[in-house]
Amino acid sequence: MVVTLRPEIAALPPYRQGRMASDDAFKLSSNENPNPTHPAILAAIAESNLNRYPDGAATALRARLAERAGVSIDEVHVGAGSASILYQLVQAAAGAGDEVVYPWRSFEAYPGIVTVSGATSVRVPNLAGGLHDLDGMAAAITDRTRVVIVCSPNNPTSTLVTAAQFSAFMAKVPQTVLVILDEAYFEFVTDPHAVNGLRELENHPNLVVLRTFSKAFGLAGLRVGWAVGASYILDAARSAAIPLAVTEPAQLAALAALEVEADLLAGVDDLIARRGRVVAGLAEAGWSIPDPHGNFVWFATGDESTAVAAMFEDDGIVGRVFADDGIRVSIGEEGSVERLLSSAARVVGTLPRAVENARLG
Ligand SMILES: Cc1ncc(COP(=O)(O)O)c(C=O)c1O
């Protein structure tokens, strides 16, 4: 006899983490920040009272984020990574019989989050070039739709939604449908036309914006993300949360990170410059890739993806392969740039069909 489980959960593949790399390889599979942790953050963590439970309301951090975003503290929510907040928001808004619309391919956690809530995923394929099909997403909304997720920059294609595209899209979404704008990579965007969720909030009461300390702020290991939106929506997310999940070290580290934000954003500027060198080097080698706006690049290598990923790995570059679709490679340490570029040039000579696939997007 075995215990009866929800069949859709039993069938769900567990979240696939970016592959670890051997000592002489670069782990570029999880869009992590390669910069060393700032000493002020390390000092803040050392102040934690590990014998005590954390402040479950993350009051100091929320107050600071609220001040920064120009909203009230009730319009800010903090979770153990923005992935936690995604879970909470989807649970709060959607259940059995409901639909959640999102672009695909996008963040690989979205399908599991929807399945766990009991709702049904409605995936809208990206356009050529990895862009969201926002018209298709709007057209996919039905009476059963409770949530729509927009991801900008999109993981894994690194493409952007512009402010104009977002406004046109929101005009088509009923105000009873929750829109989650996932901006995990916001700080890596330099395009002045890009959407900035915090600026959109006053026009769209059904919008919740997600940001994270995991990427630009380099705190992936501590798990802290935040959301801004209407307080009644975030109250529902808080009700769906596991109590006290955001630890005190995470809260103190996030507060310290905001204190030294200028230093951390200088580190982001270095990564953006490195990304520029990767883009230029790939173009020179004959690759076409979507213009990247996150801390990662996307090779739409299609049915050659597994073969390309194997060649990258032979050369010490561990990316994230999505079989028959593409490979995502994070912008990592300085030493990874030359390694990636020489490997990518080797692929051009060895697997020309992969490069042709990428050109067609
Ligand atoms: C698009 C996107 N959203 C959310 C997350 C979750 O980030 P975290 O839970 O670390 O805040 C990630 C992580 O890779 C991501 O790529």
Tab-separated table of N, CA and C in Angstrom, residues 272-292 297 299 312 331 334 336-349 355:
chain	number	residue	atom	x	y	z
A	272	ILE	N	27.750	44.340	-16.656
A	272	ILE	CA	27.122	44.825	-17.901
A	272	ILE	C	28.205	45.041	-18.971
A	273	ALA	N	29.340	45.589	-18.550
A	273	ALA	CA	30.442	45.798	-19.509
A	273	ALA	C	30.946	44.437	-20.022
A	274	ARG	N	31.035	43.487	-19.107
A	274	ARG	CA	31.476	42.137	-19.488
A	274	ARG	C	30.471	41.529	-20.469
A	275	ARG	N	29.199	41.731	-20.194
A	275	ARG	CA	28.152	41.232	-21.093
A	275	ARG	C	28.348	41.827	-22.490
A	276	GLY	N	28.703	43.095	-22.538
A	276	GLY	CA	28.930	43.754	-23.825
A	276	GLY	C	30.076	43.102	-24.585
A	277	ARG	N	31.116	42.714	-23.832
A	277	ARG	CA	32.258	42.070	-24.502
A	277	ARG	C	31.880	40.679	-24.989
A	278	VAL	N	31.032	39.994	-24.224
A	278	VAL	CA	30.561	38.669	-24.653
A	278	VAL	C	29.748	38.813	-25.943
A	279	VAL	N	28.837	39.791	-25.963
A	279	VAL	CA	27.977	39.996	-27.131
A	279	VAL	C	28.839	40.300	-28.366
A	280	ALA	N	29.814	41.213	-28.193
A	280	ALA	CA	30.658	41.603	-29.332
A	280	ALA	C	31.480	40.411	-29.812
A	281	GLY	N	32.027	39.652	-28.879
A	281	GLY	CA	32.855	38.498	-29.243
A	281	GLY	C	32.038	37.423	-29.954
A	282	LEU	N	30.821	37.215	-29.493
A	282	LEU	CA	29.975	36.195	-30.125
A	282	LEU	C	29.610	36.622	-31.546
A	283	ALA	N	29.295	37.910	-31.719
A	283	ALA	CA	28.941	38.408	-33.054
A	283	ALA	C	30.132	38.235	-33.996
A	284	GLU	N	31.303	38.536	-33.481
A	284	GLU	CA	32.513	38.419	-34.300
A	284	GLU	C	32.755	36.963	-34.726
A	285	ALA	N	32.378	36.054	-33.830
A	285	ALA	CA	32.573	34.628	-34.145
A	285	ALA	C	31.485	34.096	-35.081
A	286	GLY	N	30.444	34.896	-35.326
A	286	GLY	CA	29.403	34.465	-36.263
A	286	GLY	C	28.081	34.076	-35.616
A	287	TRP	N	27.960	34.330	-34.303
A	287	TRP	CA	26.708	33.985	-33.616
A	287	TRP	C	25.694	35.124	-33.682
A	288	SER	N	24.407	34.782	-33.839
A	288	SER	CA	23.335	35.766	-33.608
A	288	SER	C	22.618	35.339	-32.343
A	289	ILE	N	22.542	36.226	-31.405
A	289	ILE	CA	21.781	35.940	-30.184
A	289	ILE	C	20.885	37.139	-29.891
A	290	PRO	N	19.782	36.925	-29.137
A	290	PRO	CA	18.971	38.094	-28.779
A	290	PRO	C	19.801	39.056	-27.933
A	291	ASP	N	19.601	40.335	-28.145
A	291	ASP	CA	20.293	41.350	-27.348
A	291	ASP	C	20.014	41.076	-25.872
A	292	PRO	N	21.025	40.808	-25.046
A	292	PRO	CA	20.733	40.424	-23.655
A	292	PRO	C	20.525	41.624	-22.725
A	297	VAL	N	23.186	35.275	-21.347
A	297	VAL	CA	22.923	35.286	-22.792
A	297	VAL	C	22.238	33.986	-23.178
A	299	PHE	N	21.484	31.218	-26.252
A	299	PHE	CA	21.810	30.632	-27.550
A	299	PHE	C	20.623	29.762	-27.950
A	312	PHE	N	30.603	23.131	-24.682
A	312	PHE	CA	30.898	24.186	-23.687
A	312	PHE	C	31.491	23.544	-22.424
A	331	ILE	N	26.590	35.576	-17.210
A	331	ILE	CA	27.816	36.386	-17.253
A	331	ILE	C	28.517	36.172	-15.910
A	334	GLU	N	35.510	37.253	-14.693
A	334	GLU	CA	36.228	37.801	-15.853
A	334	GLU	C	36.850	36.678	-16.700
A	336	SER	N	35.908	33.851	-17.311
A	336	SER	CA	34.974	33.014	-18.081
A	336	SER	C	34.728	33.580	-19.480
A	337	VAL	N	35.023	34.881	-19.672
A	337	VAL	CA	34.670	35.522	-20.947
A	337	VAL	C	35.468	34.897	-22.093
A	338	GLU	N	36.784	34.870	-21.937
A	338	GLU	CA	37.642	34.309	-22.994
A	338	GLU	C	37.299	32.848	-23.223
A	339	ARG	N	37.070	32.152	-22.102
A	339	ARG	CA	36.766	30.711	-22.171
A	339	ARG	C	35.485	30.488	-22.976
A	340	LEU	N	34.451	31.285	-22.683
A	340	LEU	CA	33.176	31.133	-23.397
A	340	LEU	C	33.362	31.484	-24.875
A	341	LEU	N	34.080	32.592	-25.123
A	341	LEU	CA	34.210	33.039	-26.516
A	341	LEU	C	35.004	32.034	-27.345
A	342	SER	N	36.045	31.452	-26.759
A	342	SER	CA	36.810	30.501	-27.573
A	342	SER	C	36.008	29.225	-27.771
A	343	SER	N	35.230	28.826	-26.761
A	343	SER	CA	34.400	27.634	-26.927
A	343	SER	C	33.319	27.880	-27.977
A	344	ALA	N	32.685	29.059	-27.896
A	344	ALA	CA	31.615	29.390	-28.847
A	344	ALA	C	32.168	29.446	-30.271
A	345	ALA	N	33.411	29.910	-30.418
A	345	ALA	CA	34.035	29.944	-31.752
A	345	ALA	C	34.287	28.513	-32.237
A	346	ARG	N	34.660	27.632	-31.316
A	346	ARG	CA	34.883	26.228	-31.687
A	346	ARG	C	33.568	25.594	-32.168
A	347	VAL	N	32.450	25.964	-31.510
A	347	VAL	CA	31.141	25.425	-31.916
A	347	VAL	C	30.820	25.858	-33.351
A	348	VAL	N	31.172	27.106	-33.686
A	348	VAL	CA	30.872	27.614	-35.041
A	348	VAL	C	31.520	26.705	-36.087
A	349	GLY	N	32.752	26.268	-35.794
A	349	GLY	CA	33.453	25.407	-36.742
A	349	GLY	C	32.947	23.971	-36.743
A	355	VAL	N	24.512	27.059	-34.989
A	355	VAL	CA	24.641	28.503	-35.199
A	355	VAL	C	23.515	28.986	-36.117
